[in-house]
Amino acid sequence: MPKKTKKVTYYEGIGRRKESVARVRLYIVAGKDKTVTVGSQKIKVGSLYVNKNPIEKLFGASHEKSQYLALLKLTGSEDRFAISILARGGGRTGQLEAIIHGLAHALDKVDTDAYHSLIKKEGYFTRDPRVRQRRHVGTGGKARRAKQSPKR
C-alpha cells in the first residue's frame, strides 16, 4: 500500500549573484500551531532558515538584516510565510544577494498583480551580472596583474 504523504504547498524562486545560487521556498502555513515541517525541521511563520540554520546565525549584522527584511516589508509579507532557503556557492555577500534575488522571484509568484510592479520598481528582479574575472596566462596568478617580463 502506498504511503500517504502530506501535501505541503509552497512558492519557489531561484536567485543568483556572483558564484552563489539560492533556492527560496515560501511555505503557506495552515493550522493552529503556525509551523511547517520541512525535512526534519519545524519552521514557524515569519522565520527564515538558511541551510537548516536560522538566518540570524549566518547573516546577523544589522545591515544584512535590513537588506533581506526590506523586501518582505515592501510586500507586507513578514509574518505570512515560513521561509526555507538553500544557498550554495560563493561567499557571504554573494549568498545574501542571491537570497534577496530568489525571495523577489518567489514573492512575485505569490501575487504577480500586486507585487510585480512594487518589486520591479525597487530593482530586486535585476540580477547583478558582475562576476569574478578569470585569471590570465602569464600574469602571475591574478587577472589584472601585469605580465611578467624576463630578466635574462
Short mmCIF file of C-alpha atoms in Angstrom, two decimals:
data_model
loop_
_atom_site.label_atom_id
_atom_site.label_comp_id
_atom_site.label_asym_id
_atom_site.label_seq_id
_atom_site.Cartn_x
_atom_site.Cartn_y
_atom_site.Cartn_z
CA MET A 1 0.00 0.00 0.00
CA PRO A 2 1.43 3.41 -0.92
CA LYS A 3 2.47 5.68 1.90
CA LYS A 4 0.31 8.77 2.33
CA THR A 5 2.25 12.00 2.12
CA LYS A 6 1.20 15.35 3.46
CA LYS A 7 0.79 17.88 0.65
CA VAL A 8 2.78 20.99 1.52
CA THR A 9 2.29 23.91 -0.81
CA TYR A 10 4.96 26.50 -1.39
CA TYR A 11 6.15 29.12 -3.83
CA GLU A 12 9.71 28.75 -5.10
CA GLY A 13 12.17 31.24 -6.53
CA ILE A 14 15.78 30.92 -7.65
CA GLY A 15 18.23 33.76 -7.10
CA ARG A 16 21.81 34.17 -8.31
CA ARG A 17 24.72 36.51 -7.60
CA LYS A 18 28.45 36.03 -8.37
CA GLU A 19 29.06 32.29 -7.83
CA SER A 20 26.11 31.86 -5.44
CA VAL A 21 22.75 30.25 -6.12
CA ALA A 22 19.85 30.35 -3.64
CA ARG A 23 16.63 28.34 -3.77
CA VAL A 24 13.95 30.12 -1.75
CA ARG A 25 10.70 28.42 -0.74
CA LEU A 26 7.79 30.31 0.82
CA TYR A 27 5.60 27.78 2.64
CA ILE A 28 1.92 28.50 3.16
CA VAL A 29 1.10 27.54 6.74
CA ALA A 30 -2.35 26.27 7.64
CA GLY A 31 -3.20 25.08 11.11
CA LYS A 32 -3.29 26.20 14.70
CA ASP A 33 0.37 25.70 15.57
CA LYS A 34 1.57 28.00 12.72
CA THR A 35 4.54 25.77 11.88
CA VAL A 36 5.51 23.73 8.85
CA THR A 37 7.80 20.69 8.85
CA VAL A 38 10.48 20.75 6.16
CA GLY A 39 12.51 17.56 6.22
CA SER A 40 13.17 17.05 9.92
CA GLN A 41 12.89 20.72 10.82
CA LYS A 42 9.95 22.77 12.07
CA ILE A 43 9.76 26.33 10.76
CA LYS A 44 7.47 28.92 12.34
CA VAL A 45 5.59 31.56 10.38
CA GLY A 46 7.73 34.68 9.96
CA SER A 47 11.06 32.92 10.40
CA LEU A 48 13.73 32.36 7.75
CA TYR A 49 16.04 29.35 7.70
CA VAL A 50 19.16 29.21 5.52
CA ASN A 51 20.78 25.77 5.11
CA LYS A 52 18.82 24.49 8.16
CA ASN A 53 20.06 27.35 10.38
CA PRO A 54 18.19 30.50 11.46
CA ILE A 55 19.14 33.37 9.16
CA GLU A 56 20.36 35.42 12.14
CA LYS A 57 23.13 32.86 12.68
CA LEU A 58 24.58 33.40 9.19
CA PHE A 59 23.55 37.00 8.45
CA GLY A 60 23.24 38.59 11.88
CA ALA A 61 24.71 42.03 11.17
CA SER A 62 22.22 44.90 11.20
CA HIS A 63 22.93 45.99 7.62
CA GLU A 64 22.43 42.42 6.37
CA LYS A 65 19.19 42.06 8.32
CA SER A 66 17.83 45.32 6.91
CA GLN A 67 18.64 44.12 3.37
CA TYR A 68 16.66 40.88 3.47
CA LEU A 69 13.80 42.28 5.56
CA ALA A 70 13.31 45.30 3.26
CA LEU A 71 11.75 43.15 0.54
CA LEU A 72 9.39 41.41 2.99
CA LYS A 73 8.33 44.76 4.46
CA LEU A 74 7.78 46.20 0.97
CA THR A 75 5.24 43.48 0.19
CA GLY A 76 3.87 43.18 3.75
CA SER A 77 4.84 39.51 3.99
CA GLU A 78 6.89 39.49 7.22
CA ASP A 79 4.53 37.17 9.13
CA ARG A 80 2.79 35.46 6.24
CA PHE A 81 5.15 32.61 5.29
CA ALA A 82 7.59 30.10 6.75
CA ILE A 83 10.69 30.56 4.59
CA SER A 84 13.26 27.86 3.81
CA ILE A 85 16.37 28.77 1.83
CA LEU A 86 19.11 26.60 0.35
CA ALA A 87 22.18 28.69 -0.54
CA ARG A 88 25.20 27.19 -2.30
CA GLY A 89 28.49 28.55 -3.64
CA GLY A 90 30.27 31.86 -3.26
CA GLY A 91 30.76 33.85 -0.08
CA ARG A 92 28.59 35.71 2.40
CA THR A 93 27.82 38.75 0.25
CA GLY A 94 27.06 36.68 -2.84
CA GLN A 95 24.80 34.34 -0.91
CA LEU A 96 22.90 37.17 0.78
CA GLU A 97 22.26 38.94 -2.52
CA ALA A 98 21.27 35.62 -4.15
CA ILE A 99 18.78 35.06 -1.30
CA ILE A 100 17.25 38.51 -1.86
CA HIS A 101 17.04 37.87 -5.62
CA GLY A 102 15.36 34.49 -5.05
CA LEU A 103 12.98 35.96 -2.48
CA ALA A 104 11.86 38.56 -5.02
CA HIS A 105 11.10 35.86 -7.61
CA ALA A 106 9.22 33.72 -5.07
CA LEU A 107 7.12 36.67 -3.87
CA ASP A 108 6.30 37.51 -7.48
CA LYS A 109 4.77 34.04 -7.88
CA VAL A 110 2.59 34.57 -4.79
CA ASP A 111 0.67 37.52 -6.25
CA THR A 112 2.03 38.84 -9.53
CA ASP A 113 -0.61 41.55 -9.96
CA ALA A 114 0.02 43.14 -6.57
CA TYR A 115 3.76 42.64 -6.09
CA HIS A 116 5.38 42.67 -9.54
CA SER A 117 5.38 46.44 -10.10
CA LEU A 118 6.50 47.14 -6.50
CA ILE A 119 9.41 44.71 -6.65
CA LYS A 120 10.48 45.76 -10.14
CA LYS A 121 10.45 49.46 -9.23
CA GLU A 122 12.83 48.80 -6.33
CA GLY A 123 15.14 46.81 -8.64
CA TYR A 124 15.00 43.42 -6.90
CA PHE A 125 14.43 41.46 -10.14
CA THR A 126 17.67 42.68 -11.71
CA ARG A 127 20.44 40.11 -11.48
CA ASP A 128 23.78 41.79 -10.84
CA PRO A 129 25.95 40.44 -13.70
CA ARG A 130 29.34 41.20 -12.13
CA VAL A 131 31.36 38.03 -11.57
CA ARG A 132 34.97 37.28 -10.74
CA GLN A 133 37.30 37.78 -13.70
CA ARG A 134 39.19 34.66 -14.69
CA ARG A 135 42.95 34.55 -14.27
CA HIS A 136 45.04 35.04 -17.40
CA VAL A 137 48.13 33.16 -18.52
CA GLY A 138 51.44 34.79 -17.65
CA THR A 139 50.09 37.27 -15.13
CA GLY A 140 51.37 35.54 -12.01
CA GLY A 141 48.05 34.08 -10.91
CA LYS A 142 45.96 37.27 -10.90
CA ALA A 143 43.54 38.56 -13.52
CA ARG A 144 44.77 42.14 -13.89
CA ARG A 145 48.36 41.89 -12.76
CA ALA A 146 50.97 42.98 -15.33
CA LYS A 147 52.66 40.29 -17.38
CA GLN A 148 55.98 39.08 -16.04
CA SER A 149 58.94 40.25 -18.04
CA PRO A 150 62.00 38.03 -18.42
CA LYS A 151 65.14 39.38 -16.74
CA ARG A 152 67.60 37.47 -18.95
#
